[in-house]
Amino acid sequence: MAHEHKLEIFRGLWKFKSNTQKIWGVLAFLCVITAIEVVLGIWKPEGLLKSENAILGLKLLNWIFIILTLVKAYYIAWDFMHLRDEKASLRRAIVWTPIFLVAYLVLILLLEADYIYEIFKNGFVAWNF
Amino acid sequence: MDSTVATGSEDKVWGGGNKPLNASYGKLMMWFFLVSDALTFSGLLAAYGFSRFKFIETWPIADQVFTHIPFIHGNYPMIYVAFMTLILIISSVTMVLAVDAGHRMKKNAVIWYMFLTIIGGAIFVGSQAWEWATFIKGDYGAIETKGGRILQFVNSDTGQRAAIADFAVTIPSERINHERKNGVWFYEGEALPSFSLTEVVEGFKANPNIAIRTESIVQEGENEGEKTILTRSEALAKLKNAAQVVEGANLIHNEYGSRLFADFFFFITGFHGFHVTSGVVINLIIFFNVVLGTYEKRGHYEMVEKVGLYWHFVDLVWVFVFTFFYLV
């Protein structure tokens, strides 16, 4: 069993003396991110919701939420599930397989959904009766 | 032949006799399971995304659906689900601390941290049950049209939702709940809503300060991103197509809007809640093993590490469910 722990996060910007301290540090970081999400979710700044500021059909606020989620997922997997301490080969096998498959699935499904939406909107199908 | 016996195979990583991934069999299998489970959840969430993009102009706004806190009346979106997220993250932390204490062979610390983890999990499952109950019960009531669209009522001064109980008139009529015992034994009617359609429609006509909010989201202009509120004449025209009164949400009707929203909510949070429940049960088993000293005798606490992986995975999934159901 791997007992050695890598005791720094943010690429060495934040170093810890023990594994326990690192856990509390990561908890603090995750709580801050969740707090930012909740505040943005309640406040909903108008500029971030404008459709003219949208990127790839998704509002800026939603991009922020998704990116923050991925950041949280990274630290849960890397520090709580201690992928940081595993061999690179194991880590890559675990991480890249689902990322590739999910990215592909999401791309296909969302494109198809948008296509159906366009058909509903511009086609000759009455749906709002 | 003794010259060919390989004792150390430093140069052949996959030659056998060593651990190429430096992880035990059980841990690898746990990771395999987690990867496949992650794909299952991704499939569900991607299907949710599909339905949402398909009905992008009419999808319910989460802030208008999940607005409750136990024991407190009022409109508080996000607060309770943020609390649930926090609980799950903290129980994840106590789990890592248990794993860490296990590495250092501190039995009592493992026992305490596992205990706290189980308590956190139980609070989370309880919260989810409450969230479900609130969602199923509903609070304001709405009207479903013949096309399956939902018409909600709002107070035209404040823009807040108005409960049908507040404005519906009472018309004496004989509405009988059709049960098995007073009809054909295998046939049962749907439970009657608290008000009949006519009562709600007449109540709407009698109250000029009640407006109708439809499912469709305003696409441009000042109110962009908000649900459309109909003018009085449009509302009366829409009410001609009213089919029934809907209270709360289930798999077929949903007073909050698209029924697919309710279906996905039940399916995805239900599947996640099932994972949390089984995680609590597995944690309990390991907890008792720790108390009995099984791992102390075995010389290592790897089982705690393995259930820890599962528990963190449940937390990981919730992070995504939280984003896609409540934030985005």
Short mmCIF file of C-alpha atoms in Angstrom, two decimals:
data_model
loop_
_atom_site.label_atom_id
_atom_site.label_comp_id
_atom_site.label_asym_id
_atom_site.label_seq_id
_atom_site.Cartn_x
_atom_site.Cartn_y
_atom_site.Cartn_z
CA MET A 1 0.00 0.00 0.00
CA ALA A 2 1.14 3.45 -0.86
CA HIS A 3 1.69 5.25 2.39
CA GLU A 4 3.57 8.20 0.98
CA HIS A 5 1.38 11.17 0.24
CA LYS A 6 2.06 14.10 -2.00
CA LEU A 7 1.43 16.98 0.32
CA GLU A 8 0.96 19.93 -1.97
CA ILE A 9 -1.96 21.22 -4.03
CA PHE A 10 -2.28 23.94 -6.68
CA ARG A 11 0.99 22.70 -8.25
CA GLY A 12 2.99 23.31 -5.12
CA LEU A 13 1.52 26.71 -4.26
CA TRP A 14 -0.06 25.37 -1.08
CA LYS A 15 2.08 22.92 0.91
CA PHE A 16 0.97 20.95 3.94
CA LYS A 17 2.88 19.38 6.79
CA SER A 18 0.75 16.24 7.10
CA ASN A 19 -1.92 14.37 5.17
CA THR A 20 -4.56 15.35 7.75
CA GLN A 21 -3.77 19.02 7.23
CA LYS A 22 -4.04 18.58 3.48
CA ILE A 23 -7.51 17.04 3.90
CA TRP A 24 -8.72 20.06 5.87
CA GLY A 25 -7.15 22.39 3.33
CA VAL A 26 -8.99 20.68 0.48
CA LEU A 27 -12.25 20.80 2.48
CA ALA A 28 -11.82 24.55 2.92
CA PHE A 29 -11.20 24.96 -0.80
CA LEU A 30 -14.26 22.84 -1.75
CA CYS A 31 -16.44 24.82 0.67
CA VAL A 32 -15.29 28.11 -0.86
CA ILE A 33 -16.16 26.86 -4.36
CA THR A 34 -19.59 25.63 -3.22
CA ALA A 35 -20.21 28.97 -1.52
CA ILE A 36 -19.33 30.81 -4.75
CA GLU A 37 -21.74 28.55 -6.67
CA VAL A 38 -24.57 29.14 -4.20
CA VAL A 39 -24.05 32.91 -4.14
CA LEU A 40 -23.99 33.06 -7.96
CA GLY A 41 -27.05 30.78 -8.07
CA ILE A 42 -29.07 33.11 -5.86
CA TRP A 43 -27.70 36.41 -7.11
CA LYS A 44 -27.68 35.54 -10.84
CA PRO A 45 -25.72 38.52 -12.22
CA GLU A 46 -27.57 39.85 -15.25
CA GLY A 47 -24.56 40.25 -17.52
CA LEU A 48 -23.78 36.54 -17.19
CA LEU A 49 -27.32 35.56 -18.20
CA LYS A 50 -27.55 37.56 -21.43
CA SER A 51 -27.95 35.36 -24.47
CA GLU A 52 -25.65 37.61 -26.50
CA ASN A 53 -22.81 36.72 -24.11
CA ALA A 54 -23.45 33.00 -24.50
CA ILE A 55 -20.68 30.71 -25.73
CA LEU A 56 -21.72 27.69 -27.81
CA GLY A 57 -25.37 28.30 -26.88
CA LEU A 58 -24.66 28.10 -23.16
CA LYS A 59 -24.91 31.16 -20.91
CA LEU A 60 -21.73 32.40 -19.25
CA LEU A 61 -23.13 31.69 -15.78
CA ASN A 62 -23.72 28.05 -16.73
CA TRP A 63 -20.17 27.78 -18.08
CA ILE A 64 -18.90 29.09 -14.75
CA PHE A 65 -20.99 26.51 -12.88
CA ILE A 66 -19.76 23.65 -15.05
CA ILE A 67 -16.11 24.68 -14.76
CA LEU A 68 -16.39 25.05 -10.97
CA THR A 69 -17.99 21.60 -10.85
CA LEU A 70 -15.10 20.08 -12.77
CA VAL A 71 -12.64 21.80 -10.42
CA LYS A 72 -14.48 20.31 -7.45
CA ALA A 73 -14.55 16.88 -9.09
CA TYR A 74 -10.80 17.12 -9.68
CA TYR A 75 -10.01 17.77 -6.03
CA ILE A 76 -12.42 15.11 -4.77
CA ALA A 77 -10.84 12.52 -7.07
CA TRP A 78 -7.24 13.66 -6.61
CA ASP A 79 -7.17 14.20 -2.85
CA PHE A 80 -10.12 12.36 -1.31
CA MET A 81 -9.88 9.35 -3.60
CA HIS A 82 -6.09 9.88 -3.45
CA LEU A 83 -5.55 9.52 -7.19
CA ARG A 84 -2.68 11.98 -6.66
CA ASP A 85 -0.78 9.24 -4.84
CA GLU A 86 -1.49 6.49 -7.37
CA LYS A 87 0.73 5.50 -10.27
CA ALA A 88 0.29 7.67 -13.33
CA SER A 89 -0.74 4.67 -15.44
CA LEU A 90 -3.60 3.74 -13.09
CA ARG A 91 -4.71 7.34 -12.82
CA ARG A 92 -4.79 7.83 -16.57
CA ALA A 93 -6.70 4.60 -17.15
CA ILE A 94 -9.33 5.65 -14.61
CA VAL A 95 -9.68 9.27 -15.67
CA TRP A 96 -9.33 9.42 -19.43
CA THR A 97 -11.59 6.47 -20.28
CA PRO A 98 -14.78 8.02 -18.86
CA ILE A 99 -13.80 11.53 -19.94
CA PHE A 100 -13.48 10.43 -23.55
CA LEU A 101 -16.71 8.38 -23.53
CA VAL A 102 -18.75 11.02 -21.71
CA ALA A 103 -17.52 13.87 -23.89
CA TYR A 104 -18.51 11.87 -26.95
CA LEU A 105 -21.94 10.92 -25.58
CA VAL A 106 -22.74 14.46 -24.45
CA LEU A 107 -21.65 15.95 -27.76
CA ILE A 108 -23.83 13.55 -29.76
CA LEU A 109 -26.90 13.82 -27.52
CA LEU A 110 -26.86 17.59 -27.15
CA LEU A 111 -26.40 18.17 -30.88
CA GLU A 112 -29.29 15.82 -31.59
CA ALA A 113 -31.46 17.51 -28.96
CA ASP A 114 -30.78 20.92 -30.44
CA TYR A 115 -31.70 19.59 -33.87
CA ILE A 116 -35.04 18.27 -32.54
CA TYR A 117 -35.65 21.61 -30.85
CA GLU A 118 -35.17 23.38 -34.18
CA ILE A 119 -37.59 20.96 -35.85
CA PHE A 120 -40.20 21.63 -33.18
CA LYS A 121 -39.69 25.36 -33.52
CA ASN A 122 -39.53 25.75 -37.29
CA GLY A 123 -41.26 22.64 -38.55
CA PHE A 124 -44.95 22.15 -39.17
CA VAL A 125 -45.57 20.33 -35.93
CA ALA A 126 -48.01 21.99 -33.56
CA TRP A 127 -47.04 21.17 -29.99
CA ASN A 128 -48.34 24.00 -27.86
CA PHE A 129 -52.08 23.45 -27.80
CA MET B 1 17.58 -24.26 -15.94
CA ASP B 2 18.12 -22.27 -12.80
CA SER B 3 19.75 -19.53 -14.77
CA THR B 4 16.36 -18.63 -16.31
CA VAL B 5 14.41 -18.33 -13.06
CA ALA B 6 13.36 -14.73 -12.77
CA THR B 7 13.59 -13.49 -9.22
CA GLY B 8 13.19 -9.78 -9.64
CA SER B 9 11.54 -8.47 -12.77
CA GLU B 10 12.42 -4.81 -12.54
CA ASP B 11 12.92 -4.60 -16.28
CA LYS B 12 9.62 -6.35 -17.13
CA VAL B 13 6.78 -4.41 -15.51
CA TRP B 14 4.04 -6.65 -16.88
CA GLY B 15 6.12 -9.82 -16.59
CA GLY B 16 4.20 -11.04 -13.58
CA GLY B 17 5.17 -11.36 -9.97
CA ASN B 18 4.78 -7.68 -9.21
CA LYS B 19 2.03 -5.04 -9.13
CA PRO B 20 2.35 -2.93 -12.27
CA LEU B 21 -0.28 -0.45 -11.07
CA ASN B 22 0.86 -0.61 -7.45
CA ALA B 23 -2.70 -1.30 -6.31
CA SER B 24 -4.18 -4.44 -4.83
CA TYR B 25 -6.75 -6.59 -6.64
CA GLY B 26 -9.64 -5.36 -4.49
CA LYS B 27 -8.79 -1.73 -5.00
CA LEU B 28 -8.49 -2.17 -8.76
CA MET B 29 -11.85 -3.90 -8.91
CA MET B 30 -13.41 -1.09 -6.88
CA TRP B 31 -12.02 1.37 -9.42
CA PHE B 32 -13.36 -0.69 -12.33
CA PHE B 33 -16.79 -0.68 -10.71
CA LEU B 34 -16.63 3.05 -10.06
CA VAL B 35 -15.68 3.80 -13.66
CA SER B 36 -18.60 1.76 -14.97
CA ASP B 37 -20.94 3.35 -12.42
CA ALA B 38 -19.69 6.77 -13.47
CA LEU B 39 -20.67 5.90 -17.04
CA THR B 40 -24.17 4.92 -15.86
CA PHE B 41 -24.65 8.25 -14.13
CA SER B 42 -23.20 10.07 -17.12
CA GLY B 43 -25.74 8.31 -19.32
CA LEU B 44 -28.58 9.48 -17.08
CA LEU B 45 -27.31 13.04 -16.87
CA ALA B 46 -26.65 13.16 -20.61
CA ALA B 47 -30.24 11.98 -21.21
CA TYR B 48 -31.39 14.78 -18.91
CA GLY B 49 -29.33 17.21 -20.98
CA PHE B 50 -30.89 15.82 -24.14
CA SER B 51 -34.44 16.41 -22.90
CA ARG B 52 -33.53 19.81 -21.60
CA PHE B 53 -31.97 20.99 -24.85
CA LYS B 54 -34.92 19.53 -26.74
CA PHE B 55 -37.37 21.58 -24.64
CA ILE B 56 -34.98 24.45 -23.89
CA GLU B 57 -37.69 27.11 -24.12
CA THR B 58 -40.09 25.43 -21.70
CA TRP B 59 -37.87 23.66 -19.17
CA PRO B 60 -38.69 24.49 -15.52
CA ILE B 61 -36.40 26.91 -13.69
CA ALA B 62 -34.95 25.07 -10.68
CA ASP B 63 -35.13 28.20 -8.50
CA GLN B 64 -38.89 28.18 -8.88
CA VAL B 65 -39.19 24.49 -8.00
CA PHE B 66 -36.93 23.81 -5.03
CA THR B 67 -37.64 26.74 -2.75
CA HIS B 68 -38.28 25.10 0.58
CA ILE B 69 -36.50 24.71 3.89
CA PRO B 70 -37.88 22.39 6.58
CA PHE B 71 -39.90 24.11 9.31
CA ILE B 72 -39.69 27.52 7.64
CA HIS B 73 -42.23 29.05 5.30
CA GLY B 74 -41.20 31.24 2.46
CA ASN B 75 -39.21 31.28 -0.72
CA TYR B 76 -35.58 30.23 -0.23
CA PRO B 77 -34.13 28.70 -3.37
CA MET B 78 -30.74 26.92 -3.19
CA ILE B 79 -30.28 27.13 0.58
CA TYR B 80 -31.37 23.63 1.52
CA VAL B 81 -29.61 21.88 -1.32
CA ALA B 82 -26.44 23.81 -0.48
CA PHE B 83 -26.76 22.43 3.04
CA MET B 84 -27.12 18.90 1.63
CA THR B 85 -24.00 19.40 -0.50
CA LEU B 86 -22.08 20.61 2.52
CA ILE B 87 -23.17 17.60 4.59
CA LEU B 88 -22.00 15.21 1.89
CA ILE B 89 -18.64 16.96 1.46
CA ILE B 90 -18.06 16.93 5.23
CA SER B 91 -18.94 13.24 5.47
CA SER B 92 -16.47 12.70 2.65
CA VAL B 93 -13.81 14.45 4.72
CA THR B 94 -14.47 12.31 7.80
CA MET B 95 -14.15 9.30 5.49
CA VAL B 96 -10.70 10.40 4.27
CA LEU B 97 -9.71 11.02 7.86
CA ALA B 98 -10.82 7.46 8.68
CA VAL B 99 -8.68 6.11 5.82
CA ASP B 100 -5.76 8.23 7.01
CA ALA B 101 -6.16 6.99 10.59
CA GLY B 102 -6.29 3.45 9.19
CA HIS B 103 -2.93 3.93 7.50
CA ARG B 104 -1.50 4.88 10.87
CA MET B 105 -3.27 1.88 12.53
CA LYS B 106 -5.23 4.04 14.97
CA LYS B 107 -8.28 1.88 15.60
CA ASN B 108 -10.23 4.29 17.80
CA ALA B 109 -9.79 7.19 15.40
CA VAL B 110 -11.06 5.01 12.53
CA ILE B 111 -14.11 4.04 14.59
CA TRP B 112 -15.00 7.67 15.35
CA TYR B 113 -14.47 8.97 11.85
CA MET B 114 -16.47 6.10 10.31
CA PHE B 115 -19.25 6.78 12.79
CA LEU B 116 -19.37 10.46 11.79
CA THR B 117 -19.38 9.46 8.11
CA ILE B 118 -22.38 7.20 8.64
CA ILE B 119 -24.23 9.96 10.50
CA GLY B 120 -23.52 12.40 7.66
CA GLY B 121 -24.80 9.89 5.11
CA ALA B 122 -27.96 9.31 7.12
CA ILE B 123 -28.64 13.06 7.34
CA PHE B 124 -28.18 13.34 3.60
CA VAL B 125 -30.57 10.47 2.80
CA GLY B 126 -33.11 11.96 5.19
CA SER B 127 -32.81 15.33 3.50
CA GLN B 128 -33.31 13.75 0.13
CA ALA B 129 -36.42 11.94 1.35
CA TRP B 130 -37.77 15.25 2.62
CA GLU B 131 -36.96 16.92 -0.70
CA TRP B 132 -38.86 14.18 -2.52
CA ALA B 133 -41.83 14.43 -0.18
CA THR B 134 -42.04 18.21 -0.67
CA PHE B 135 -41.76 17.87 -4.42
CA ILE B 136 -44.44 15.15 -4.58
CA LYS B 137 -46.82 17.07 -2.35
CA GLY B 138 -46.38 20.38 -4.20
CA ASP B 139 -47.57 23.61 -2.69
CA TYR B 140 -49.48 25.89 -5.04
CA GLY B 141 -51.27 23.68 -7.53
CA ALA B 142 -51.58 24.38 -11.25
CA ILE B 143 -53.71 23.57 -14.26
CA GLU B 144 -52.78 21.18 -17.02
CA THR B 145 -54.07 21.86 -20.52
CA LYS B 146 -55.26 19.30 -23.03
CA GLY B 147 -51.82 19.39 -24.64
CA GLY B 148 -50.15 18.55 -21.34
CA ARG B 149 -48.83 22.09 -20.78
CA ILE B 150 -48.83 23.52 -17.27
CA LEU B 151 -50.45 26.85 -16.41
CA GLN B 152 -49.35 28.25 -13.06
CA PHE B 153 -51.00 31.10 -11.20
CA VAL B 154 -49.10 34.11 -9.95
CA ASN B 155 -50.05 37.21 -8.07
CA SER B 156 -49.88 39.95 -10.70
CA ASP B 157 -48.66 42.55 -8.20
CA THR B 158 -45.77 40.60 -6.66
CA GLY B 159 -45.05 38.02 -9.34
CA GLN B 160 -44.99 35.33 -6.63
CA ARG B 161 -46.94 32.14 -7.19
CA ALA B 162 -50.51 32.06 -5.95
CA ALA B 163 -51.96 28.91 -4.45
CA ILE B 164 -55.20 27.71 -6.04
CA ALA B 165 -56.59 27.29 -2.52
CA ASP B 166 -56.34 31.08 -2.08
CA PHE B 167 -58.54 32.10 -4.96
CA ALA B 168 -60.62 29.12 -6.05
CA VAL B 169 -64.31 29.50 -5.37
CA THR B 170 -66.32 26.76 -3.72
CA ILE B 171 -69.04 25.36 -5.93
CA PRO B 172 -71.14 22.70 -4.28
CA SER B 173 -71.00 19.58 -6.39
CA GLU B 174 -70.86 15.87 -6.00
CA ARG B 175 -67.29 14.83 -6.58
CA ILE B 176 -66.80 11.26 -5.51
CA ASN B 177 -63.42 9.62 -5.21
CA HIS B 178 -63.74 6.46 -7.24
CA GLU B 179 -62.22 3.67 -5.18
CA ARG B 180 -62.02 -0.06 -5.67
CA LYS B 181 -64.54 -0.72 -2.98
CA ASN B 182 -67.37 1.22 -4.66
CA GLY B 183 -66.84 0.09 -8.25
CA VAL B 184 -65.33 -2.65 -10.29
CA TRP B 185 -62.80 -4.16 -7.89
CA PHE B 186 -59.78 -3.90 -10.16
CA TYR B 187 -60.47 -0.36 -11.27
CA GLU B 188 -59.62 2.72 -9.28
CA GLY B 189 -59.93 6.36 -10.32
CA GLU B 190 -57.23 8.94 -9.78
CA ALA B 191 -57.33 10.71 -6.43
CA LEU B 192 -59.37 13.90 -6.72
CA PRO B 193 -57.50 17.22 -6.36
CA SER B 194 -58.65 19.53 -3.56
CA PHE B 195 -60.47 21.75 -6.08
CA SER B 196 -62.29 20.91 -9.25
CA LEU B 197 -61.30 22.50 -12.54
CA THR B 198 -64.44 24.64 -12.63
CA GLU B 199 -63.80 25.96 -9.15
CA VAL B 200 -60.29 27.08 -10.11
CA VAL B 201 -61.37 28.59 -13.44
CA GLU B 202 -64.27 30.48 -11.84
CA GLY B 203 -61.97 31.63 -9.06
CA PHE B 204 -59.52 32.95 -11.65
CA LYS B 205 -62.29 34.85 -13.44
CA ALA B 206 -63.42 36.39 -10.15
CA ASN B 207 -59.90 37.54 -9.13
CA PRO B 208 -58.42 40.13 -11.52
CA ASN B 209 -55.14 40.30 -9.62
CA ILE B 210 -54.28 36.68 -10.41
CA ALA B 211 -52.31 36.11 -13.60
CA ILE B 212 -51.29 32.97 -15.47
CA ARG B 213 -47.69 32.00 -15.96
CA THR B 214 -46.93 29.54 -18.77
CA GLU B 215 -44.02 27.17 -19.22
CA SER B 216 -42.39 29.09 -22.06
CA ILE B 217 -39.34 31.17 -21.22
CA VAL B 218 -39.04 34.69 -22.63
CA GLN B 219 -36.25 34.55 -25.22
CA GLU B 220 -35.35 38.22 -25.59
CA GLY B 221 -36.03 41.67 -24.23
CA GLU B 222 -36.35 42.94 -20.70
CA ASN B 223 -37.68 39.78 -19.09
CA GLU B 224 -35.31 37.41 -20.88
CA GLY B 225 -34.89 34.12 -19.07
CA GLU B 226 -38.13 34.44 -17.11
CA LYS B 227 -41.35 32.52 -17.60
CA THR B 228 -44.00 34.23 -19.75
CA ILE B 229 -46.92 35.83 -17.92
CA LEU B 230 -50.09 36.04 -20.00
CA THR B 231 -52.36 39.04 -20.30
CA ARG B 232 -55.90 38.69 -18.98
CA SER B 233 -57.47 37.95 -22.38
CA GLU B 234 -54.72 35.51 -23.39
CA ALA B 235 -55.13 33.78 -20.04
CA LEU B 236 -58.88 33.38 -20.45
CA ALA B 237 -58.36 31.98 -23.94
CA LYS B 238 -55.78 29.50 -22.62
CA LEU B 239 -58.12 28.39 -19.83
CA LYS B 240 -60.59 27.14 -22.44
CA ASN B 241 -58.12 24.31 -23.06
CA ALA B 242 -57.72 23.47 -19.41
CA ALA B 243 -58.05 19.77 -18.76
CA GLN B 244 -57.41 19.19 -15.06
CA VAL B 245 -56.06 20.50 -11.79
CA VAL B 246 -52.59 19.25 -10.87
CA GLU B 247 -51.19 19.31 -7.36
CA GLY B 248 -47.61 18.28 -6.72
CA ALA B 249 -45.55 16.09 -8.99
CA ASN B 250 -45.40 12.45 -9.97
CA LEU B 251 -44.24 10.55 -13.03
CA ILE B 252 -47.29 11.58 -15.09
CA HIS B 253 -48.22 15.08 -13.91
CA ASN B 254 -46.03 17.85 -12.60
CA GLU B 255 -47.36 21.16 -11.35
CA TYR B 256 -43.89 22.73 -11.74
CA GLY B 257 -43.78 22.32 -15.51
CA SER B 258 -42.46 19.67 -17.85
CA ARG B 259 -43.25 16.20 -16.60
CA LEU B 260 -39.91 15.00 -17.96
CA PHE B 261 -38.28 17.23 -15.37
CA ALA B 262 -40.04 15.32 -12.61
CA ASP B 263 -39.22 11.97 -14.24
CA PHE B 264 -35.52 12.77 -14.41
CA PHE B 265 -35.56 14.24 -10.94
CA PHE B 266 -37.05 11.06 -9.50
CA PHE B 267 -34.83 8.78 -11.50
CA ILE B 268 -31.47 10.50 -11.08
CA THR B 269 -31.75 11.69 -7.47
CA GLY B 270 -33.42 8.36 -6.67
CA PHE B 271 -30.55 6.41 -8.19
CA HIS B 272 -28.09 8.61 -6.35
CA GLY B 273 -30.05 8.26 -3.10
CA PHE B 274 -29.95 4.50 -3.58
CA HIS B 275 -26.17 4.75 -3.87
CA VAL B 276 -25.98 6.81 -0.69
CA THR B 277 -28.18 4.31 1.13
CA SER B 278 -26.10 1.34 0.03
CA GLY B 279 -22.98 3.33 0.89
CA VAL B 280 -24.30 3.85 4.42
CA VAL B 281 -25.05 0.13 4.73
CA ILE B 282 -21.58 -0.87 3.46
CA ASN B 283 -20.00 1.71 5.77
CA LEU B 284 -21.94 0.21 8.68
CA ILE B 285 -20.65 -3.28 7.92
CA ILE B 286 -17.06 -2.06 7.74
CA PHE B 287 -17.64 0.03 10.87
CA PHE B 288 -18.63 -3.08 12.84
CA ASN B 289 -15.64 -4.94 11.42
CA VAL B 290 -13.38 -2.16 12.64
CA VAL B 291 -15.01 -2.25 16.07
CA LEU B 292 -14.52 -6.03 16.22
CA GLY B 293 -10.85 -5.57 15.36
CA THR B 294 -10.94 -7.53 12.10
CA TYR B 295 -8.56 -5.17 10.31
CA GLU B 296 -6.34 -4.77 13.36
CA LYS B 297 -5.74 -8.54 13.19
CA ARG B 298 -5.34 -8.43 9.41
CA GLY B 299 -2.60 -5.85 9.83
CA HIS B 300 -3.99 -3.24 7.46
CA TYR B 301 -7.13 -1.15 6.94
CA GLU B 302 -7.44 -1.48 3.19
CA MET B 303 -11.14 -2.34 3.39
CA VAL B 304 -11.76 1.10 4.89
CA GLU B 305 -9.90 2.60 1.95
CA LYS B 306 -12.04 0.66 -0.53
CA VAL B 307 -15.40 1.66 0.94
CA GLY B 308 -13.91 5.14 1.19
CA LEU B 309 -13.47 5.16 -2.57
CA TYR B 310 -17.14 4.25 -3.03
CA TRP B 311 -18.23 6.90 -0.58
CA HIS B 312 -16.21 9.64 -2.30
CA PHE B 313 -17.65 8.53 -5.61
CA VAL B 314 -21.15 9.11 -4.26
CA ASP B 315 -20.04 12.59 -3.25
CA LEU B 316 -18.51 13.13 -6.68
CA VAL B 317 -21.76 12.20 -8.41
CA TRP B 318 -23.72 14.55 -6.17
CA VAL B 319 -21.45 17.43 -7.19
CA PHE B 320 -22.63 16.89 -10.76
CA VAL B 321 -26.29 16.28 -9.88
CA PHE B 322 -26.21 19.49 -7.82
CA THR B 323 -24.88 21.47 -10.76
CA PHE B 324 -27.16 20.11 -13.43
CA PHE B 325 -30.39 19.99 -11.43
CA TYR B 326 -30.14 23.04 -9.23
CA LEU B 327 -27.65 25.49 -10.70
CA VAL B 328 -27.51 25.35 -14.48
#
